[in-house]
PDB file of C-alpha atoms in Angstrom:
ATOM      1  CA  MET M 129      -4.378   9.114 -19.366  1.00  0.00           C
ATOM      2  CA  TRP M 130      -3.095  10.667 -16.155  1.00  0.00           C
ATOM      3  CA  PRO M 131      -3.524  13.017 -14.124  1.00  0.00           C
ATOM      4  CA  THR M 132      -6.964  12.604 -14.515  1.00  0.00           C
ATOM      5  CA  ARG M 133     -10.035  14.593 -12.483  1.00  0.00           C
ATOM      6  CA  ILE M 134     -13.418  13.675 -11.816  1.00  0.00           C
ATOM      7  CA  THR M 135     -15.768  16.044 -10.908  1.00  0.00           C
ATOM      8  CA  ASP M 136     -19.363  15.599  -9.399  1.00  0.00           C
ATOM      9  CA  GLY M 137     -21.205  18.873  -8.155  1.00  0.00           C
ATOM     10  CA  ARG M 138     -19.151  19.421  -4.609  1.00  0.00           C
ATOM     11  CA  LEU M 139     -17.321  16.884  -4.743  1.00  0.00           C
ATOM     12  CA  GLU M 140     -14.006  16.066  -7.042  1.00  0.00           C
ATOM     13  CA  LEU M 141     -11.497  13.465  -7.293  1.00  0.00           C
ATOM     14  CA  ARG M 142      -7.948  14.689  -8.274  1.00  0.00           C
ATOM     15  CA  PRO M 143      -4.643  13.755  -7.837  1.00  0.00           C
ATOM     16  CA  LEU M 144      -2.582  14.940  -4.829  1.00  0.00           C
ATOM     17  CA  ARG M 145       0.274  17.842  -5.767  1.00  0.00           C
ATOM     18  CA  ARG M 146       3.437  18.804  -4.238  1.00  0.00           C
ATOM     19  CA  ARG M 147       1.760  21.815  -3.206  1.00  0.00           C
ATOM     20  CA  ASP M 148      -0.938  19.520  -1.040  1.00  0.00           C
ATOM     21  CA  PHE M 149       1.387  18.623   1.570  1.00  0.00           C
ATOM     22  CA  ARG M 150       0.380  20.980   4.314  1.00  0.00           C
ATOM     23  CA  GLU M 151      -3.514  20.398   4.186  1.00  0.00           C
ATOM     24  CA  TRP M 152      -2.664  16.239   3.402  1.00  0.00           C
ATOM     25  CA  ASN M 153      -0.255  16.363   6.556  1.00  0.00           C
ATOM     26  CA  GLU M 154      -3.043  18.746   8.897  1.00  0.00           C
ATOM     27  CA  LEU M 155      -5.429  16.573   7.983  1.00  0.00           C
ATOM     28  CA  ARG M 156      -3.896  13.024   8.532  1.00  0.00           C
ATOM     29  CA  ARG M 157      -2.678  13.964  11.763  1.00  0.00           C
ATOM     30  CA  ARG M 158      -6.409  15.249  13.146  1.00  0.00           C
ATOM     31  CA  ASN M 159      -7.579  12.145  11.821  1.00  0.00           C
ATOM     32  CA  ALA M 160      -4.225  10.006  13.252  1.00  0.00           C
ATOM     33  CA  ALA M 161      -6.182   7.886  15.795  1.00  0.00           C
ATOM     34  CA  TRP M 162      -9.290   8.111  13.655  1.00  0.00           C
ATOM     35  CA  LEU M 163      -7.398   6.371  11.082  1.00  0.00           C
ATOM     36  CA  GLN M 164      -4.926   3.782  12.762  1.00  0.00           C
ATOM     37  CA  PRO M 165      -6.975   1.414  13.895  1.00  0.00           C
ATOM     38  CA  TRP M 166      -7.395   0.727   9.854  1.00  0.00           C
ATOM     39  CA  GLU M 167      -4.102   1.702   7.928  1.00  0.00           C
ATOM     40  CA  ALA M 168      -2.028  -1.331   6.063  1.00  0.00           C
ATOM     41  CA  THR M 169       1.380  -1.339   7.372  1.00  0.00           C
ATOM     42  CA  VAL M 170       4.355  -2.730   5.785  1.00  0.00           C
ATOM     43  CA  PRO M 171       5.749  -5.979   7.844  1.00  0.00           C
ATOM     44  CA  PRO M 172       9.373  -5.539   9.570  1.00  0.00           C
ATOM     45  CA  THR M 173      10.811  -7.854   7.717  1.00  0.00           C
ATOM     46  CA  GLU M 174      10.769  -6.448   4.321  1.00  0.00           C
ATOM     47  CA  GLY M 175      12.775  -3.387   5.568  1.00  0.00           C
ATOM     48  CA  ARG M 176      11.607  -0.793   3.290  1.00  0.00           C
ATOM     49  CA  PRO M 177      12.555   3.126   4.539  1.00  0.00           C
ATOM     50  CA  ALA M 178       9.851   5.468   4.380  1.00  0.00           C
ATOM     51  CA  MET M 179       9.090   7.695   1.946  1.00  0.00           C
ATOM     52  CA  THR M 180       8.828  11.746   1.890  1.00  0.00           C
ATOM     53  CA  PHE M 181       5.660  12.878   0.788  1.00  0.00           C
ATOM     54  CA  GLY M 182       7.116  14.467  -2.635  1.00  0.00           C
ATOM     55  CA  GLN M 183       8.890  10.799  -3.304  1.00  0.00           C
ATOM     56  CA  TRP M 184       5.078   9.134  -2.573  1.00  0.00           C
ATOM     57  CA  ILE M 185       3.997  11.636  -5.059  1.00  0.00           C
ATOM     58  CA  ARG M 186       6.069  10.909  -7.754  1.00  0.00           C
ATOM     59  CA  GLU M 187       5.873   7.008  -7.049  1.00  0.00           C
ATOM     60  CA  SER M 188       1.876   7.260  -6.726  1.00  0.00           C
ATOM     61  CA  ASN M 189       1.894   9.592 -10.432  1.00  0.00           C
ATOM     62  CA  ARG M 190       4.623   6.849 -11.868  1.00  0.00           C
ATOM     63  CA  ALA M 191       2.627   3.897 -11.044  1.00  0.00           C
ATOM     64  CA  ALA M 192      -0.503   5.706 -12.424  1.00  0.00           C
ATOM     65  CA  ARG M 193       0.917   6.628 -15.786  1.00  0.00           C
ATOM     66  CA  ALA M 194       1.955   2.878 -15.902  1.00  0.00           C
ATOM     67  CA  GLY M 195      -1.941   2.219 -15.794  1.00  0.00           C
ATOM     68  CA  GLN M 196      -1.476   0.196 -12.433  1.00  0.00           C
ATOM     69  CA  SER M 197      -3.400   2.528 -10.116  1.00  0.00           C
ATOM     70  CA  ARG M 198      -5.372   5.909  -9.728  1.00  0.00           C
ATOM     71  CA  PRO M 199      -4.757   7.852  -6.860  1.00  0.00           C
ATOM     72  CA  TRP M 200      -6.822  10.424  -6.123  1.00  0.00           C
ATOM     73  CA  ALA M 201      -7.454  12.723  -2.980  1.00  0.00           C
ATOM     74  CA  VAL M 202     -11.260  13.207  -2.467  1.00  0.00           C
ATOM     75  CA  TRP M 203     -12.026  17.532  -2.140  1.00  0.00           C
ATOM     76  CA  LEU M 204     -15.285  18.462  -1.023  1.00  0.00           C
ATOM     77  CA  GLU M 205     -15.772  22.277  -2.147  1.00  0.00           C
ATOM     78  CA  GLY M 206     -12.336  22.490  -2.877  1.00  0.00           C
ATOM     79  CA  ARG M 207     -11.456  20.661   0.818  1.00  0.00           C
ATOM     80  CA  LEU M 208      -8.947  18.161   1.042  1.00  0.00           C
ATOM     81  CA  VAL M 209     -11.032  15.573   2.832  1.00  0.00           C
ATOM     82  CA  GLY M 210      -9.983  11.895   2.077  1.00  0.00           C
ATOM     83  CA  GLN M 211      -8.410   9.769  -0.324  1.00  0.00           C
ATOM     84  CA  VAL M 212      -9.869   6.938  -3.034  1.00  0.00           C
ATOM     85  CA  THR M 213      -7.450   4.743  -4.382  1.00  0.00           C
ATOM     86  CA  VAL M 214      -7.734   2.157  -7.517  1.00  0.00           C
ATOM     87  CA  THR M 215      -4.996  -0.567  -7.169  1.00  0.00           C
ATOM     88  CA  GLY M 216      -3.924  -3.374  -8.547  1.00  0.00           C
ATOM     89  CA  ILE M 217      -5.060  -2.758 -12.128  1.00  0.00           C
ATOM     90  CA  THR M 218      -4.738  -5.985 -13.984  1.00  0.00           C
ATOM     91  CA  ARG M 219      -5.801  -6.483 -17.709  1.00  0.00           C
ATOM     92  CA  GLY M 220      -6.079  -9.322 -19.853  1.00  0.00           C
ATOM     93  CA  SER M 221      -8.139 -12.540 -18.515  1.00  0.00           C
ATOM     94  CA  LEU M 222      -8.913 -11.202 -14.670  1.00  0.00           C
ATOM     95  CA  SER M 223      -9.515  -7.252 -16.015  1.00  0.00           C
ATOM     96  CA  SER M 224      -9.794  -6.191 -12.073  1.00  0.00           C
ATOM     97  CA  ALA M 225      -9.177  -3.848  -9.631  1.00  0.00           C
ATOM     98  CA  ALA M 226      -9.241  -3.037  -6.056  1.00  0.00           C
ATOM     99  CA  ILE M 227     -10.353  -0.130  -4.350  1.00  0.00           C
ATOM    100  CA  GLY M 228      -9.059   1.558  -0.918  1.00  0.00           C
ATOM    101  CA  TYR M 229     -10.143   4.772   0.687  1.00  0.00           C
ATOM    102  CA  TRP M 230     -10.237   6.960   3.418  1.00  0.00           C
ATOM    103  CA  ILE M 231     -12.524   9.703   4.963  1.00  0.00           C
ATOM    104  CA  SER M 232     -12.030  12.319   7.505  1.00  0.00           C
ATOM    105  CA  ARG M 233     -13.668  11.926  10.679  1.00  0.00           C
ATOM    106  CA  ASP M 234     -15.543  15.092  10.533  1.00  0.00           C
ATOM    107  CA  VAL M 235     -17.086  14.832   7.123  1.00  0.00           C
ATOM    108  CA  ALA M 236     -17.848  11.175   7.694  1.00  0.00           C
ATOM    109  CA  GLY M 237     -21.300   9.640   7.629  1.00  0.00           C
ATOM    110  CA  ARG M 238     -22.139  12.161   4.806  1.00  0.00           C
ATOM    111  CA  GLY M 239     -22.218  10.306   1.747  1.00  0.00           C
ATOM    112  CA  ILE M 240     -19.069  11.016   0.890  1.00  0.00           C
ATOM    113  CA  THR M 241     -17.484   8.510   0.731  1.00  0.00           C
ATOM    114  CA  PRO M 242     -20.090   5.604  -1.407  1.00  0.00           C
ATOM    115  CA  ARG M 243     -20.347   8.681  -3.761  1.00  0.00           C
ATOM    116  CA  ALA M 244     -16.282   9.234  -4.252  1.00  0.00           C
ATOM    117  CA  VAL M 245     -16.564   5.289  -4.129  1.00  0.00           C
ATOM    118  CA  ALA M 246     -18.747   5.296  -7.012  1.00  0.00           C
ATOM    119  CA  LEU M 247     -17.194   7.852  -9.283  1.00  0.00           C
ATOM    120  CA  ALA M 248     -13.946   5.635  -9.094  1.00  0.00           C
ATOM    121  CA  VAL M 249     -15.871   2.535  -9.810  1.00  0.00           C
ATOM    122  CA  ASP M 250     -17.682   4.116 -13.049  1.00  0.00           C
ATOM    123  CA  ASP M 251     -13.820   5.311 -13.945  1.00  0.00           C
ATOM    124  CA  CYS M 252     -13.084   1.980 -13.336  1.00  0.00           C
ATOM    125  CA  PHE M 253     -15.077   0.429 -15.746  1.00  0.00           C
ATOM    126  CA  GLY M 254     -16.387   2.679 -17.801  1.00  0.00           C
ATOM    127  CA  THR M 255     -12.772   4.561 -18.737  1.00  0.00           C
ATOM    128  CA  LEU M 256     -10.563   1.894 -18.132  1.00  0.00           C
ATOM    129  CA  GLY M 257     -12.970  -1.134 -19.501  1.00  0.00           C
ATOM    130  CA  LEU M 258     -12.694  -3.447 -16.337  1.00  0.00           C
ATOM    131  CA  HIS M 259     -14.811  -6.201 -15.398  1.00  0.00           C
ATOM    132  CA  ARG M 260     -14.673  -6.670 -11.602  1.00  0.00           C
ATOM    133  CA  VAL M 261     -13.806  -4.368  -9.008  1.00  0.00           C
ATOM    134  CA  GLU M 262     -13.115  -5.436  -5.516  1.00  0.00           C
ATOM    135  CA  ILE M 263     -12.945  -3.699  -1.906  1.00  0.00           C
ATOM    136  CA  ASN M 264     -11.268  -5.670   1.267  1.00  0.00           C
ATOM    137  CA  ILE M 265     -12.843  -4.591   4.423  1.00  0.00           C
ATOM    138  CA  ARG M 266     -11.875  -5.779   7.895  1.00  0.00           C
ATOM    139  CA  PRO M 267     -14.871  -7.541   9.504  1.00  0.00           C
ATOM    140  CA  GLU M 268     -15.051  -5.118  12.375  1.00  0.00           C
ATOM    141  CA  ASN M 269     -15.135  -1.660  10.460  1.00  0.00           C
ATOM    142  CA  ALA M 270     -18.748  -1.085  10.696  1.00  0.00           C
ATOM    143  CA  ALA M 271     -18.116   2.455   8.943  1.00  0.00           C
ATOM    144  CA  SER M 272     -16.906   1.068   6.011  1.00  0.00           C
ATOM    145  CA  LEU M 273     -19.291  -1.946   6.012  1.00  0.00           C
ATOM    146  CA  ARG M 274     -22.150   0.650   5.184  1.00  0.00           C
ATOM    147  CA  VAL M 275     -20.223   2.129   2.121  1.00  0.00           C
ATOM    148  CA  VAL M 276     -20.487  -1.231   0.662  1.00  0.00           C
ATOM    149  CA  ALA M 277     -23.950  -1.778   1.562  1.00  0.00           C
ATOM    150  CA  LYS M 278     -25.205   1.114  -0.025  1.00  0.00           C
ATOM    151  CA  LEU M 279     -22.909   0.497  -3.422  1.00  0.00           C
ATOM    152  CA  GLY M 280     -24.782  -3.136  -3.224  1.00  0.00           C
ATOM    153  CA  LEU M 281     -21.337  -4.615  -3.460  1.00  0.00           C
ATOM    154  CA  ARG M 282     -21.621  -8.231  -3.129  1.00  0.00           C
ATOM    155  CA  ASP M 283     -20.054 -10.256  -0.125  1.00  0.00           C
ATOM    156  CA  GLU M 284     -18.047 -12.985  -1.152  1.00  0.00           C
ATOM    157  CA  GLY M 285     -16.351 -13.930   2.211  1.00  0.00           C
ATOM    158  CA  VAL M 286     -13.647 -13.961   4.314  1.00  0.00           C
ATOM    159  CA  ARG M 287      -9.840 -13.790   3.253  1.00  0.00           C
ATOM    160  CA  LYS M 288      -7.399 -15.010   6.369  1.00  0.00           C
ATOM    161  CA  ALA M 289      -4.639 -12.893   7.440  1.00  0.00           C
ATOM    162  CA  TYR M 290      -5.194 -10.864   3.929  1.00  0.00           C
ATOM    163  CA  LEU M 291      -3.559  -7.659   5.013  1.00  0.00           C
ATOM    164  CA  HIS M 292      -0.830  -6.273   7.519  1.00  0.00           C
ATOM    165  CA  ILE M 293      -2.484  -4.341   9.575  1.00  0.00           C
ATOM    166  CA  GLN M 294      -0.947  -2.213  12.503  1.00  0.00           C
ATOM    167  CA  GLY M 295       1.546  -4.755  12.923  1.00  0.00           C
ATOM    168  CA  HIS M 296      -0.313  -8.468  12.341  1.00  0.00           C
ATOM    169  CA  TRP M 297      -2.072  -9.968   9.584  1.00  0.00           C
ATOM    170  CA  ALA M 298      -5.786  -9.052   9.483  1.00  0.00           C
ATOM    171  CA  ASP M 299      -8.524 -10.844   8.084  1.00  0.00           C
ATOM    172  CA  HIS M 300     -10.842  -9.231   5.633  1.00  0.00           C
ATOM    173  CA  ARG M 301     -14.149  -9.297   4.315  1.00  0.00           C
ATOM    174  CA  THR M 302     -14.259  -9.140   0.389  1.00  0.00           C
ATOM    175  CA  PHE M 303     -17.116  -7.489  -1.700  1.00  0.00           C
ATOM    176  CA  ALA M 304     -16.916  -6.908  -5.188  1.00  0.00           C
ATOM    177  CA  ILE M 305     -19.322  -6.010  -8.632  1.00  0.00           C
ATOM    178  CA  THR M 306     -18.559  -6.887 -12.236  1.00  0.00           C
ATOM    179  CA  ALA M 307     -19.662  -4.314 -14.689  1.00  0.00           C
ATOM    180  CA  GLU M 308     -22.165  -6.478 -15.892  1.00  0.00           C
ATOM    181  CA  GLU M 309     -24.532  -5.967 -12.435  1.00  0.00           C
ATOM    182  CA  VAL M 310     -24.206  -2.164 -13.319  1.00  0.00           C
ATOM    183  CA  THR M 311     -27.029  -0.756 -15.286  1.00  0.00           C
ATOM    184  CA  GLY M 312     -26.359   2.461 -15.932  1.00  0.00           C
ATOM    185  CA  THR M 313     -24.221   3.879 -13.854  1.00  0.00           C
ATOM    186  CA  MET M 314     -22.376   2.820  -9.816  1.00  0.00           C
ATOM    187  CA  VAL M 315     -23.591   6.114  -8.940  1.00  0.00           C
ATOM    188  CA  GLU M 316     -27.144   6.002 -10.265  1.00  0.00           C
ATOM    189  CA  ARG M 317     -27.077   2.494  -8.532  1.00  0.00           C
ATOM    190  CA  LEU M 318     -26.240   4.307  -5.294  1.00  0.00           C
ATOM    191  CA  GLU M 319     -28.972   7.082  -5.695  1.00  0.00           C
ATOM    192  CA  ALA M 320     -31.475   3.936  -6.211  1.00  0.00           C
ATOM    193  CA  ASN M 321     -30.337   2.163  -3.247  1.00  0.00           C
ATOM    194  CA  LEU M 322     -30.421   5.401  -0.835  1.00  0.00           C
ATOM    195  CA  ALA M 323     -33.682   6.015  -2.382  1.00  0.00           C
ATOM    196  CA  ALA M 324     -35.087   2.597  -1.879  1.00  0.00           C
ATOM    197  CA  ALA M 325     -33.429   2.545   1.590  1.00  0.00           C
ATOM    198  CA  ALA M 326     -35.295   6.015   2.387  1.00  0.00           C
ATOM    199  CA  ALA M 327     -39.008   4.650   1.321  1.00  0.00           C
ATOM    200  CA  ALA M 328     -38.458   1.529   3.707  1.00  0.00           C
ATOM    201  CA  ALA M 329     -37.768   3.446   6.854  1.00  0.00           C
ATOM    202  CA  ALA M 330     -40.100   6.018   5.693  1.00  0.00           C
ATOM    203  CA  ALA M 331     -42.722   3.136   5.295  1.00  0.00           C
ATOM    204  CA  ALA M 332     -41.629   1.161   8.636  1.00  0.00           C
ATOM    205  CA  ALA M 333     -42.180   4.663   9.926  1.00  0.00           C
ATOM    206  CA  ALA M 334     -45.491   5.264   9.496  1.00  0.00           C
ATOM    207  CA  VAL M 335     -46.972   1.872  10.410  1.00  0.00           C
ATOM    208  CA  PRO M 336     -48.839   2.507  13.816  1.00  0.00           C
ATOM    209  CA  ALA M 337     -47.414   0.689  16.868  1.00  0.00           C
ATOM    210  CA  ALA M 338     -49.649  -2.381  18.245  1.00  0.00           C
ATOM    211  CA  PRO M 339     -51.074  -1.163  21.169  1.00  0.00           C
ATOM    212  CA  GLU M 340     -50.490  -2.276  24.473  1.00  0.00           C
ATOM    213  CA  PRO M 341     -52.320  -5.055  25.815  1.00  0.00           C
ATOM    214  CA  ARG M 342     -54.743  -3.912  28.559  1.00  0.00           C
ATOM    215  CA  GLU M 343     -55.370  -6.126  32.085  1.00  0.00           C
ATOM    216  CA  ILE M 344     -58.902  -7.412  31.887  1.00  0.00           C
ATOM    217  CA  PRO M 345     -60.397  -7.351  36.111  1.00  0.00           C
ATOM    218  CA  GLY M 346     -60.646 -10.069  37.478  1.00  0.00           C
ATOM    219  CA  SER M 347     -58.792 -12.158  35.009  1.00  0.00           C
TER     220      SER M 347
END
């Protein structure tokens, strides 16, 4: 069923609406340079005209109602901060989907993106009953690689010339997870991974540094 909202404390996933245009447009304007290196583009051979915001919202909701995608905006305490979109939803023997996302630079690194993606994965496995979810990332996108590392997704290698990015076909690394690999929920998996990483960092910090070697007179 669409539209669907997912609420998790201060974080909410919900579809964009026409009245969100000004806030969305301003957010995109402020983050243009931050997002541009990773933005998908349309090959010039297609000659597809750009859609207006209203047309884009209408087409996104049509695809969502048809069961093809889940286009969420990410809201933090009522403020729009990014998007998480489930695309390529396929039923039958494949039973899979892909997830893409972006987040505003001013809130990056605060754990919002991994949490939002975990909520979307839980929706894919729980609500939609899918078997597999993948995320495709440019090899040089360090911030996005940290997201999948926190989630504990499996690295399945490089797809050559996978997606059209900023005027050329770019390689991507594919990270995936299946429903059978998740015990409990993806949010719980994320929390466990973060706790384990924090414990490991604390243990490493507690190890005393080796003493500096001293010179022995006459040696």
